Coordinates of N, CA and C in Angstrom, one line a residue:
M1 N 30.6 -10.8 -13.3 CA 30.8 -12.2 -13.7 C 30.1 -13.1 -12.7
D2 N 29.1 -13.9 -13.1 CA 28.4 -14.8 -12.2 C 29.2 -15.9 -11.8
E3 N 28.6 -16.7 -10.8 CA 29.4 -17.8 -10.2 C 29.8 -18.9 -11.2
T4 N 28.8 -19.2 -12.1 CA 29.1 -20.3 -13.1 C 30.2 -19.8 -14.0
T5 N 30.2 -18.6 -14.5 CA 31.2 -18.1 -15.4 C 32.6 -18.1 -14.7
A6 N 32.6 -17.7 -13.4 CA 33.8 -17.7 -12.7 C 34.4 -19.1 -12.5
S7 N 33.5 -20.0 -12.2 CA 33.9 -21.4 -12.1 C 34.5 -22.0 -13.4
L8 N 33.9 -21.6 -14.5 CA 34.4 -22.1 -15.8 C 35.7 -21.4 -16.1
A9 N 35.9 -20.2 -15.7 CA 37.1 -19.4 -16.0 C 38.2 -20.1 -15.1
A10 N 37.9 -20.4 -13.9 CA 38.9 -21.0 -13.0 C 39.3 -22.4 -13.6
L11 N 38.3 -23.2 -14.1 CA 38.6 -24.5 -14.6 C 39.5 -24.3 -15.8
W12 N 39.2 -23.4 -16.7 CA 40.0 -23.2 -17.9 C 41.4 -22.8 -17.6
A13 N 41.6 -22.0 -16.5 CA 42.9 -21.5 -16.1 C 43.7 -22.8 -15.6
R14 N 43.1 -23.7 -15.0 CA 43.8 -25.0 -14.6 C 44.2 -25.8 -15.8
V15 N 43.3 -25.9 -16.8 CA 43.5 -26.7 -18.0 C 44.7 -26.1 -18.8
A16 N 44.7 -24.7 -18.9 CA 45.6 -24.0 -19.8 C 46.9 -23.7 -19.0
Q17 N 47.0 -24.0 -17.8 CA 48.2 -23.7 -17.0 C 49.5 -24.3 -17.7
R18 N 50.5 -23.4 -17.8 CA 51.8 -23.9 -18.4 C 52.8 -24.0 -17.3
A19 N 53.5 -25.1 -17.4 CA 54.5 -25.4 -16.4 C 55.9 -25.2 -16.9
D20 N 56.8 -24.8 -16.0 CA 58.2 -24.6 -16.4 C 58.8 -26.0 -16.6
P21 N 59.8 -26.1 -17.5 CA 60.4 -27.4 -17.8 C 61.0 -28.1 -16.5
L22 N 60.9 -29.4 -16.4 CA 61.6 -30.1 -15.3 C 63.1 -30.1 -15.5
P23 N 63.8 -30.3 -14.4 CA 65.2 -30.6 -14.6 C 65.5 -31.9 -15.4
L24 N 66.5 -31.9 -16.2 CA 66.8 -33.0 -17.1 C 66.9 -34.3 -16.3
S25 N 67.4 -34.3 -15.1 CA 67.5 -35.5 -14.3 C 66.2 -36.1 -14.0
W26 N 65.2 -35.2 -13.7 CA 63.8 -35.7 -13.4 C 63.2 -36.3 -14.6
M27 N 63.4 -35.6 -15.8 CA 62.8 -36.2 -17.0 C 63.4 -37.5 -17.4
L28 N 64.7 -37.7 -17.2 CA 65.3 -38.9 -17.6 C 64.9 -40.0 -16.6
L29 N 64.7 -39.7 -15.3 CA 64.3 -40.7 -14.4 C 62.8 -41.1 -14.7
A30 N 62.0 -40.2 -15.1 CA 60.6 -40.5 -15.4 C 60.5 -41.4 -16.6
V31 N 61.3 -41.1 -17.6 CA 61.3 -41.9 -18.9 C 61.8 -43.3 -18.6
A32 N 62.9 -43.3 -17.7 CA 63.4 -44.6 -17.4 C 62.4 -45.5 -16.6
A33 N 61.6 -44.8 -15.7 CA 60.6 -45.5 -15.0 C 59.5 -46.1 -15.9
G34 N 59.1 -45.3 -16.9 CA 58.1 -45.8 -17.9 C 58.7 -46.9 -18.7
A35 N 60.0 -46.8 -19.1 CA 60.6 -47.9 -19.9 C 60.7 -49.2 -19.0
A36 N 61.0 -49.1 -17.8 CA 61.1 -50.2 -16.9 C 59.7 -50.9 -16.8
L37 N 58.6 -50.1 -16.7 CA 57.3 -50.7 -16.6 C 57.0 -51.5 -17.8
V38 N 57.5 -51.1 -19.0 CA 57.2 -51.8 -20.2 C 58.1 -53.0 -20.4
L39 N 59.4 -52.9 -20.0 CA 60.3 -53.9 -20.3 C 60.4 -55.1 -19.3
L40 N 60.0 -54.8 -18.1 CA 60.0 -55.8 -17.0 C 58.8 -56.7 -17.2
P41 N 59.0 -58.0 -17.2 CA 57.8 -58.9 -17.4 C 56.7 -58.8 -16.3
G42 N 57.2 -58.5 -15.0 CA 56.3 -58.4 -13.9 C 55.3 -57.2 -14.0
T43 N 55.7 -56.2 -14.7 CA 54.9 -55.0 -14.7 C 54.2 -54.8 -16.1
W44 N 54.8 -55.4 -17.1 CA 54.3 -55.2 -18.5 C 52.8 -55.7 -18.6
H45 N 52.5 -56.8 -18.0 CA 51.1 -57.2 -18.1 C 50.1 -56.2 -17.5
T46 N 50.6 -55.5 -16.4 CA 49.7 -54.5 -15.8 C 49.6 -53.3 -16.7
V47 N 50.7 -52.7 -17.1 CA 50.6 -51.4 -17.8 C 50.1 -51.7 -19.3
R48 N 50.2 -52.9 -19.7 CA 49.6 -53.1 -21.1 C 48.1 -52.9 -21.1
H49 N 47.5 -52.9 -20.0 CA 46.0 -52.6 -20.0 C 45.9 -51.1 -20.5
A50 N 46.8 -50.2 -20.1 CA 46.7 -48.8 -20.6 C 46.9 -48.8 -22.1
V51 N 47.8 -49.6 -22.6 CA 48.1 -49.6 -24.1 C 46.8 -50.1 -24.8
T52 N 46.2 -51.2 -24.2 CA 45.0 -51.7 -24.8 C 43.8 -50.8 -24.8
V53 N 43.7 -50.0 -23.7 CA 42.6 -49.0 -23.7 C 42.8 -48.0 -24.8
V54 N 44.0 -47.5 -25.1 CA 44.2 -46.6 -26.2 C 44.1 -47.3 -27.5
H55 N 44.5 -48.5 -27.6 CA 44.4 -49.3 -28.8 C 42.9 -49.4 -29.2
E56 N 42.1 -49.9 -28.3 CA 40.6 -50.0 -28.6 C 40.0 -48.7 -28.8
G57 N 40.4 -47.6 -28.1 CA 39.9 -46.3 -28.3 C 40.2 -45.8 -29.7
G58 N 41.4 -46.2 -30.2 CA 41.8 -45.8 -31.6 C 40.8 -46.5 -32.6
H59 N 40.5 -47.8 -32.4 CA 39.6 -48.5 -33.3 C 38.2 -47.7 -33.2
G60 N 37.8 -47.4 -32.0 CA 36.5 -46.7 -31.9 C 36.4 -45.4 -32.5
L61 N 37.5 -44.6 -32.3 CA 37.5 -43.2 -32.9 C 37.5 -43.3 -34.4
A62 N 38.4 -44.2 -35.0 CA 38.4 -44.4 -36.4 C 37.1 -44.8 -37.0
A63 N 36.4 -45.7 -36.3 CA 35.1 -46.2 -36.8 C 34.1 -45.0 -36.9
V64 N 34.1 -44.2 -35.8 CA 33.2 -43.1 -35.8 C 33.5 -42.1 -36.9
L65 N 34.8 -41.8 -37.1 CA 35.2 -40.8 -38.1 C 35.0 -41.2 -39.5
T66 N 35.0 -42.5 -39.7 CA 34.8 -43.1 -41.1 C 33.3 -43.4 -41.3
G67 N 32.4 -43.0 -40.4 CA 31.0 -43.2 -40.7 C 30.4 -44.6 -40.2
R68 N 31.2 -45.4 -39.5 CA 30.7 -46.6 -39.0 C 30.0 -46.4 -37.7
R69 N 29.1 -47.3 -37.3 CA 28.4 -47.2 -36.1 C 29.1 -48.0 -35.0
L70 N 29.6 -47.3 -34.0 CA 30.3 -48.0 -32.9 C 29.3 -48.6 -31.9
T71 N 29.4 -49.9 -31.7 CA 28.4 -50.5 -30.8 C 28.9 -51.0 -29.5
G72 N 30.2 -51.0 -29.3 CA 30.7 -51.3 -28.0 C 32.2 -51.7 -28.0
I73 N 32.8 -51.6 -26.8 CA 34.2 -52.0 -26.6 C 34.3 -52.9 -25.3
R74 N 35.1 -53.9 -25.5 CA 35.3 -54.9 -24.4 C 36.8 -55.0 -24.1
L75 N 37.2 -55.0 -22.8 CA 38.5 -55.2 -22.4 C 38.6 -56.4 -21.5
H76 N 39.6 -57.2 -21.8 CA 39.7 -58.5 -21.1 C 40.9 -58.6 -20.2
S77 N 40.9 -59.5 -19.2 CA 41.9 -59.6 -18.2 C 43.3 -60.1 -18.8
D78 N 43.3 -60.7 -20.0 CA 44.5 -61.1 -20.6 C 45.2 -60.0 -21.4
T79 N 44.7 -58.8 -21.3 CA 45.1 -57.5 -21.9 C 44.6 -57.4 -23.4
S80 N 43.8 -58.3 -23.8 CA 43.3 -58.2 -25.2 C 42.0 -57.3 -25.1
G81 N 41.5 -57.0 -26.2 CA 40.3 -56.2 -26.3 C 39.5 -56.4 -27.6
L82 N 38.3 -55.9 -27.6 CA 37.5 -56.1 -28.8 C 36.6 -54.8 -29.0
T83 N 36.7 -54.2 -30.2 CA 35.8 -53.1 -30.5 C 34.9 -53.5 -31.7
V84 N 33.6 -53.4 -31.5 CA 32.7 -53.8 -32.5 C 32.0 -52.6 -33.1
S85 N 32.0 -52.5 -34.4 CA 31.3 -51.5 -35.1 C 30.5 -52.0 -36.3
R86 N 29.5 -51.3 -36.7 CA 28.7 -51.8 -37.8 C 28.9 -50.9 -39.0
G87 N 28.9 -51.5 -40.2 CA 29.1 -50.8 -41.4 C 29.6 -51.8 -42.4
P88 N 30.0 -51.3 -43.6 CA 30.6 -52.2 -44.6 C 31.7 -53.1 -44.1
R89 N 31.8 -54.3 -44.5 CA 32.8 -55.2 -44.0 C 34.1 -55.1 -44.8
S90 N 34.1 -54.2 -45.8 CA 35.4 -53.9 -46.6 C 35.3 -52.4 -46.9
G91 N 36.4 -52.0 -47.6 CA 36.5 -50.6 -48.0 C 37.3 -49.8 -47.1
P92 N 37.6 -48.5 -47.4 CA 38.5 -47.7 -46.7 C 38.1 -47.5 -45.2
G93 N 36.8 -47.4 -44.9 CA 36.4 -47.2 -43.5 C 36.9 -48.4 -42.6
M94 N 36.7 -49.6 -43.1 CA 37.0 -50.8 -42.3 C 38.6 -50.9 -42.2
I95 N 39.3 -50.6 -43.3 CA 40.7 -50.6 -43.3 C 41.3 -49.6 -42.3
L96 N 40.8 -48.4 -42.3 CA 41.3 -47.4 -41.4 C 41.0 -47.7 -40.0
T97 N 39.8 -48.3 -39.7 CA 39.4 -48.8 -38.4 C 40.4 -49.8 -37.9
L98 N 40.7 -50.8 -38.7 CA 41.7 -51.8 -38.3 C 43.1 -51.3 -38.1
L99 N 43.5 -50.3 -39.0 CA 44.8 -49.8 -38.9 C 45.0 -48.9 -37.7
A100 N 43.9 -48.4 -37.2 CA 44.0 -47.4 -36.1 C 44.4 -48.0 -34.7
G101 N 44.2 -49.3 -34.6 CA 44.4 -49.9 -33.3 C 45.9 -49.9 -32.8
Y102 N 46.7 -50.6 -33.5 CA 48.1 -50.7 -33.1 C 48.9 -49.3 -33.2
T103 N 48.4 -48.5 -34.1 CA 49.1 -47.2 -34.2 C 48.6 -46.1 -33.2
A104 N 47.4 -46.3 -32.6 CA 46.9 -45.3 -31.7 C 47.8 -45.0 -30.5
P105 N 48.3 -46.0 -29.8 CA 49.1 -45.7 -28.6 C 50.4 -44.9 -29.0
A106 N 51.0 -45.3 -30.1 CA 52.2 -44.6 -30.6 C 51.8 -43.1 -30.9
L107 N 50.7 -42.9 -31.6 CA 50.3 -41.5 -32.0 C 49.9 -40.7 -30.8
A108 N 49.3 -41.4 -29.8 CA 48.9 -40.7 -28.6 C 50.1 -40.3 -27.8
S109 N 51.1 -41.2 -27.8 CA 52.4 -40.8 -27.1 C 53.1 -39.6 -27.8
L110 N 53.0 -39.5 -29.1 CA 53.6 -38.4 -29.8 C 52.8 -37.1 -29.5
G111 N 51.5 -37.2 -29.5 CA 50.7 -36.0 -29.1 C 50.9 -35.6 -27.7
A112 N 51.0 -36.5 -26.8 CA 51.2 -36.2 -25.4 C 52.6 -35.6 -25.2
S113 N 53.6 -36.0 -26.0 CA 54.9 -35.4 -25.9 C 54.9 -34.0 -26.3
W114 N 54.1 -33.7 -27.4 CA 54.0 -32.3 -27.8 C 53.4 -31.4 -26.7
L115 N 52.3 -31.9 -26.1 CA 51.7 -31.1 -25.0 C 52.7 -30.9 -23.8
L116 N 53.4 -32.0 -23.4 CA 54.4 -31.9 -22.3 C 55.5 -31.0 -22.7
G117 N 56.0 -31.1 -23.9 CA 57.1 -30.2 -24.4 C 56.7 -28.8 -24.4
A118 N 55.4 -28.5 -24.6 CA 54.9 -27.1 -24.6 C 54.5 -26.6 -23.2
G119 N 54.6 -27.5 -22.2 CA 54.4 -27.1 -20.8 C 52.9 -27.4 -20.4
F120 N 52.1 -28.1 -21.2 CA 50.7 -28.3 -20.9 C 50.5 -29.6 -20.2
A121 N 51.1 -29.9 -19.1 CA 50.9 -31.2 -18.4 C 49.5 -31.3 -17.9
A122 N 49.0 -30.2 -17.3 CA 47.6 -30.2 -16.8 C 46.6 -30.4 -18.0
G123 N 46.8 -29.7 -19.1 CA 46.0 -29.9 -20.2 C 46.0 -31.4 -20.7
L124 N 47.1 -32.0 -20.7 CA 47.2 -33.4 -21.1 C 46.4 -34.3 -20.2
L125 N 46.4 -34.0 -18.9 CA 45.6 -34.8 -17.9 C 44.1 -34.6 -18.1
W126 N 43.7 -33.4 -18.3 CA 42.3 -33.1 -18.6 C 41.8 -33.8 -19.9
A127 N 42.7 -33.8 -20.9 CA 42.4 -34.5 -22.2 C 42.2 -36.0 -21.9
L128 N 43.1 -36.5 -21.1 CA 42.9 -38.0 -20.8 C 41.6 -38.3 -20.1
L129 N 41.3 -37.4 -19.1 CA 40.0 -37.6 -18.4 C 38.8 -37.6 -19.4
L130 N 38.8 -36.6 -20.3 CA 37.8 -36.5 -21.3 C 37.7 -37.7 -22.2
L131 N 38.8 -38.2 -22.6 CA 38.8 -39.4 -23.5 C 38.4 -40.7 -22.7
L132 N 38.8 -40.8 -21.5 CA 38.3 -41.9 -20.7 C 36.8 -41.9 -20.4
A133 N 36.3 -40.6 -20.2 CA 34.8 -40.5 -20.0 C 34.1 -40.9 -21.3
L134 N 34.6 -40.5 -22.5 CA 33.9 -40.9 -23.7 C 34.0 -42.4 -23.9
M135 N 35.1 -43.0 -23.6 CA 35.2 -44.4 -23.7 C 34.4 -45.2 -22.8
L136 N 34.2 -44.6 -21.6 CA 33.4 -45.3 -20.5 C 32.0 -45.7 -21.0
V137 N 31.4 -44.8 -21.8 CA 30.0 -45.0 -22.2 C 29.9 -46.1 -23.3
Q138 N 31.1 -46.5 -23.8 CA 31.1 -47.6 -24.8 C 31.5 -48.9 -24.3
I139 N 31.9 -49.0 -23.0 CA 32.4 -50.3 -22.4 C 31.2 -51.2 -22.3
R140 N 31.4 -52.5 -22.6 CA 30.3 -53.4 -22.6 C 30.6 -54.7 -21.7
N141 N 31.6 -54.6 -20.8 CA 31.8 -55.7 -19.9 C 32.4 -55.2 -18.6
W142 N 32.2 -56.0 -17.5 CA 32.6 -55.5 -16.2 C 34.1 -55.3 -16.0
F143 N 34.9 -56.1 -16.6 CA 36.3 -55.9 -16.4 C 36.8 -54.6 -17.1
G144 N 36.2 -54.4 -18.3 CA 36.6 -53.2 -19.0 C 36.1 -52.0 -18.3
L145 N 34.9 -52.0 -17.6 CA 34.5 -50.9 -16.8 C 35.4 -50.7 -15.7
W146 N 35.9 -51.7 -15.0 CA 36.8 -51.6 -13.9 C 38.1 -51.0 -14.4
V147 N 38.7 -51.4 -15.5 CA 39.9 -50.8 -16.0 C 39.8 -49.4 -16.3
V148 N 38.8 -49.0 -17.0 CA 38.6 -47.5 -17.3 C 38.4 -46.7 -16.1
L149 N 37.6 -47.2 -15.1 CA 37.3 -46.4 -13.9 C 38.6 -46.3 -13.1
V150 N 39.4 -47.3 -12.9 CA 40.6 -47.2 -12.2 C 41.6 -46.2 -12.9
G151 N 41.7 -46.3 -14.2 CA 42.5 -45.4 -14.9 C 42.0 -44.0 -14.7
A152 N 40.7 -43.7 -14.8 CA 40.2 -42.4 -14.6 C 40.4 -41.9 -13.2
A153 N 40.3 -42.8 -12.2 CA 40.6 -42.4 -10.8 C 42.1 -42.0 -10.6
V154 N 43.0 -42.7 -11.2 CA 44.4 -42.4 -11.1 C 44.7 -41.0 -11.7
V155 N 44.2 -40.8 -13.0 CA 44.4 -39.6 -13.6 C 43.8 -38.4 -12.9
A156 N 42.5 -38.6 -12.4 CA 41.9 -37.6 -11.6 C 42.6 -37.2 -10.4
G157 N 43.2 -38.2 -9.7 CA 43.9 -38.0 -8.5 C 45.2 -37.1 -8.7
V158 N 45.9 -37.5 -9.8 CA 47.1 -36.7 -10.2 C 46.7 -35.3 -10.6
T159 N 45.6 -35.2 -11.3 CA 45.1 -33.9 -11.8 C 44.8 -32.9 -10.6
W160 N 44.1 -33.4 -9.6 CA 43.6 -32.6 -8.6 C 44.5 -32.5 -7.4
L161 N 45.3 -33.5 -7.1 CA 46.1 -33.5 -5.9 C 47.6 -33.3 -6.0
A162 N 48.1 -33.7 -7.2 CA 49.6 -33.6 -7.4 C 50.0 -32.2 -7.8
P163 N 51.2 -31.8 -7.3 CA 51.7 -30.5 -7.8 C 52.1 -30.6 -9.2
V164 N 52.3 -29.5 -9.9 CA 52.5 -29.5 -11.3 C 53.8 -30.3 -11.7
E165 N 54.8 -30.3 -10.9 CA 56.0 -31.1 -11.2 C 55.7 -32.6 -11.3
W166 N 54.9 -33.1 -10.4 CA 54.5 -34.5 -10.4 C 53.5 -34.8 -11.5
Q167 N 52.7 -33.8 -11.9 CA 51.9 -34.0 -13.1 C 52.8 -34.2 -14.3
Q168 N 53.8 -33.5 -14.4 CA 54.8 -33.6 -15.6 C 55.4 -35.0 -15.5
V169 N 55.8 -35.4 -14.3 CA 56.5 -36.7 -14.2 C 55.5 -37.8 -14.6
F170 N 54.3 -37.7 -14.1 CA 53.3 -38.7 -14.5 C 53.1 -38.7 -16.0
G171 N 53.0 -37.5 -16.6 CA 52.9 -37.5 -18.1 C 54.0 -38.1 -18.8
L172 N 55.2 -37.9 -18.3 CA 56.4 -38.5 -19.0 C 56.4 -40.0 -18.8
V173 N 56.0 -40.5 -17.7 CA 55.9 -42.0 -17.5 C 54.9 -42.5 -18.5
L174 N 53.7 -41.9 -18.6 CA 52.7 -42.3 -19.5 C 53.1 -42.3 -20.9
V175 N 53.8 -41.2 -21.3 CA 54.4 -41.2 -22.7 C 55.3 -42.4 -23.0
S176 N 56.1 -42.7 -22.0 CA 57.1 -43.8 -22.2 C 56.3 -45.1 -22.3
V177 N 55.3 -45.3 -21.4 CA 54.6 -46.5 -21.4 C 53.8 -46.7 -22.8
L178 N 53.2 -45.7 -23.3 CA 52.4 -45.8 -24.5 C 53.4 -45.9 -25.7
G179 N 54.4 -45.1 -25.8 CA 55.4 -45.2 -26.9 C 56.1 -46.5 -27.0
L180 N 56.7 -46.9 -25.9 CA 57.5 -48.2 -25.9 C 56.5 -49.4 -25.9
G181 N 55.3 -49.2 -25.2 CA 54.3 -50.3 -25.2 C 53.8 -50.5 -26.6
A182 N 53.6 -49.5 -27.4 CA 53.1 -49.7 -28.8 C 54.1 -50.5 -29.6
L183 N 55.4 -50.2 -29.4 CA 56.4 -50.9 -30.1 C 56.5 -52.4 -29.6
R184 N 56.5 -52.6 -28.3 CA 56.5 -54.0 -27.8 C 55.3 -54.8 -28.2
A185 N 54.1 -54.2 -28.2 CA 52.9 -54.9 -28.6 C 52.9 -55.3 -30.0
S186 N 53.5 -54.4 -30.9 CA 53.6 -54.7 -32.3 C 54.6 -55.9 -32.6
V187 N 55.7 -55.9 -31.9 CA 56.7 -56.9 -32.0 C 56.1 -58.3 -31.5
E188 N 55.4 -58.2 -30.4 CA 54.7 -59.4 -29.9 C 53.6 -59.9 -30.8
L189 N 53.0 -59.0 -31.5 CA 52.0 -59.5 -32.5 C 52.6 -60.4 -33.5
Q190 N 53.8 -60.0 -34.0 CA 54.4 -60.9 -35.0 C 54.8 -62.2 -34.4
S191 N 55.3 -62.2 -33.1 CA 55.7 -63.4 -32.5 C 54.5 -64.4 -32.3
S192 N 53.4 -63.8 -31.9 CA 52.2 -64.7 -31.8 C 51.7 -65.2 -33.1
R193 N 51.8 -64.4 -34.2 CA 51.5 -64.9 -35.5 C 52.4 -66.0 -36.0
R194 N 53.7 -65.9 -35.6 CA 54.6 -66.9 -36.0 C 54.4 -68.2 -35.2
R195 N 54.0 -68.1 -34.0 CA 53.7 -69.3 -33.2 C 52.5 -70.0 -33.7
A196 N 51.5 -69.2 -34.1 CA 50.3 -69.8 -34.6 C 50.5 -70.5 -35.9
A197 N 51.4 -69.9 -36.8 CA 51.7 -70.5 -38.1 C 52.4 -71.8 -37.9
R198 N 53.3 -71.9 -36.9 CA 54.0 -73.2 -36.7 C 53.0 -74.3 -36.3
H199 N 51.9 -74.0 -35.7 CA 50.9 -75.0 -35.3 C 49.8 -75.1 -36.4
G200 N 50.0 -74.5 -37.5 CA 49.0 -74.6 -38.5 C 47.7 -73.8 -38.3
A201 N 47.8 -72.9 -37.3 CA 46.6 -72.1 -37.0 C 46.7 -70.7 -37.7
R202 N 45.6 -70.0 -37.7 CA 45.5 -68.7 -38.3 C 44.9 -67.7 -37.3
T203 N 45.6 -66.6 -37.0 CA 45.0 -65.7 -36.1 C 44.1 -64.7 -36.7
E204 N 43.3 -64.0 -35.9 CA 42.3 -63.0 -36.4 C 42.8 -61.6 -36.0
S205 N 44.1 -61.5 -35.9 CA 44.7 -60.2 -35.5 C 44.3 -59.1 -36.5
D206 N 44.6 -57.8 -36.1 CA 44.3 -56.7 -37.0 C 45.2 -56.9 -38.3
A207 N 46.4 -57.3 -38.1 CA 47.2 -57.5 -39.3 C 46.7 -58.5 -40.3
D208 N 46.1 -59.6 -39.8 CA 45.6 -60.7 -40.6 C 44.3 -60.2 -41.3
Q209 N 43.5 -59.5 -40.5 CA 42.2 -58.9 -41.1 C 42.6 -57.9 -42.2
L210 N 43.6 -57.1 -42.0 CA 44.0 -56.1 -43.0 C 44.5 -56.9 -44.2
A211 N 45.3 -58.0 -44.0 CA 45.8 -58.8 -45.1 C 44.6 -59.3 -45.9
G212 N 43.5 -59.8 -45.3 CA 42.4 -60.3 -46.0 C 41.7 -59.2 -46.8
L213 N 41.7 -58.0 -46.3 CA 41.0 -56.9 -47.0 C 41.8 -56.3 -48.1
T214 N 43.1 -56.3 -48.0 CA 44.0 -55.6 -48.9 C 44.8 -56.5 -49.8
H215 N 44.9 -57.8 -49.4 CA 45.8 -58.7 -50.1 C 47.3 -58.4 -50.0
V216 N 47.6 -57.5 -49.0 CA 48.9 -57.2 -48.6 C 49.3 -58.2 -47.4
P217 N 50.4 -58.9 -47.5 CA 50.7 -59.9 -46.4 C 50.7 -59.2 -45.0
G218 N 50.2 -60.0 -44.1 CA 50.1 -59.6 -42.7 C 51.4 -59.1 -42.1
V219 N 52.5 -59.7 -42.5 CA 53.8 -59.4 -41.9 C 54.1 -57.9 -42.3
L220 N 53.7 -57.5 -43.5 CA 53.9 -56.1 -43.9 C 53.1 -55.1 -43.1
W221 N 51.9 -55.5 -42.7 CA 51.1 -54.7 -41.9 C 51.7 -54.6 -40.5
V222 N 52.3 -55.7 -40.0 CA 53.0 -55.6 -38.7 C 54.2 -54.7 -38.9
G223 N 54.9 -54.7 -40.0 CA 55.9 -53.8 -40.3 C 55.5 -52.3 -40.2
V224 N 54.3 -52.1 -40.7 CA 53.7 -50.7 -40.6 C 53.5 -50.3 -39.2
F225 N 53.0 -51.2 -38.4 CA 52.8 -50.9 -36.9 C 54.1 -50.6 -36.3
V226 N 55.1 -51.5 -36.5 CA 56.4 -51.3 -35.9 C 57.0 -50.0 -36.4
G227 N 56.9 -49.7 -37.7 CA 57.5 -48.5 -38.2 C 56.8 -47.2 -37.6
V228 N 55.5 -47.2 -37.5 CA 54.8 -46.0 -36.9 C 55.3 -45.9 -35.4
A229 N 55.4 -47.0 -34.7 CA 55.8 -46.9 -33.3 C 57.2 -46.3 -33.2
A230 N 58.1 -46.8 -34.0 CA 59.5 -46.4 -34.0 C 59.6 -44.9 -34.3
A231 N 58.9 -44.5 -35.4 CA 58.9 -43.1 -35.8 C 58.3 -42.2 -34.7
C232 N 57.3 -42.6 -34.1 CA 56.7 -41.8 -33.0 C 57.6 -41.7 -31.8
L233 N 58.4 -42.7 -31.5 CA 59.3 -42.7 -30.4 C 60.4 -41.7 -30.7
V234 N 60.9 -41.6 -32.0 CA 61.9 -40.7 -32.4 C 61.3 -39.3 -32.3
G235 N 60.1 -39.1 -32.8 CA 59.4 -37.8 -32.7 C 59.2 -37.3 -31.3
A236 N 58.8 -38.2 -30.4 CA 58.5 -37.9 -29.0 C 59.8 -37.5 -28.3
S237 N 60.9 -38.2 -28.6 CA 62.2 -37.8 -28.1 C 62.7 -36.4 -28.5
L238 N 62.5 -36.1 -29.7 CA 62.9 -34.8 -30.2 C 62.0 -33.7 -29.6
L239 N 60.7 -34.0 -29.3 CA 59.9 -33.0 -28.7 C 60.2 -32.8 -27.2
L240 N 60.5 -33.8 -26.5 CA 60.8 -33.7 -25.1 C 62.2 -33.3 -24.8
F241 N 63.2 -33.6 -25.6 CA 64.6 -33.3 -25.4 C 65.2 -32.6 -26.6
P242 N 64.6 -31.4 -27.0 CA 65.0 -30.8 -28.2 C 66.5 -30.3 -28.2
G243 N 66.9 -29.8 -27.0 CA 68.2 -29.2 -26.9 C 69.3 -30.3 -26.9
W244 N 68.9 -31.5 -26.6 CA 69.9 -32.6 -26.4 C 70.0 -33.5 -27.7
L245 N 68.9 -33.7 -28.4 CA 68.8 -34.6 -29.5 C 68.8 -33.9 -30.8
A246 N 68.3 -32.7 -30.9 CA 68.2 -32.0 -32.2 C 69.6 -31.4 -32.5
P247 N 70.0 -31.4 -33.8 CA 71.3 -30.8 -34.2 C 71.3 -29.4 -34.0

C-alpha cells in the first residue's frame, strides 16, 4: 500500500468512525444548549446565520438539481440572504427552488439526527465541511465569505481537535439550532408578512413568491414551512431518543 492510499484509508477511517452513545444527561444538556441559543434574543441573531447558510444552500442545491444555473449566493449581516439562479421564471423548477429555502434547515436537522443516532458524529462533521466548501465557491459578497469561513473553521476545529464525545455534543447542539431555528424562522416570516400587510406593503419573501407562482395564498406556504419544521423536529427526537420517546 503506497503512502497516498494509506492516507486515504486513514482519512476514511476517521470519517466512518462510529461513536458509542452519549449518556442521556449529556444529550439533554446539549439539546438544551442548542434550544437556548435559538430562544434567547441575545444569541438568536448570531446562530441564525447558521440557519441562513443552510437556507440559502437549500435554494442553491434545488436550483442545480432542477436544471437551473446557480450564479451566486449572498449572506447579509441582518441574517438575510439571497440566492440567484438563471432559468425559467415559473414552473416546477422555480417552485422547488423557492420551496427548498425554509425547509432546508429542518431537513438538514433530520438528516444530521439520523447520522448522530447511528453513531456517525465524525461523518456528520466531514459532510458539513464538504457542504461549506461547495457553498464557498458560490459566495458573492465579503460578509458571506466571512460567515462561511468562520463556520468552516469552527467545524474543522471540532473535527480535528475535539474528542469524539465533544463531536457528538457539537452535533447535537447544531441539530437543535437548525431544527428549532427552522421553526422560529418560519414563524417569524409570518410575523413580518403581517407587519408589512398592516402598513400596506408587500414582501418578496419565499412564501409570497410561491403564492405568485401557484396562486396558493402565502400564509398556506408559511404553514407548509412550519409543518415541515415541526415534523422534522418530531422525527429528529425519535431518532436521537428512540428508547425514551418511541412506544
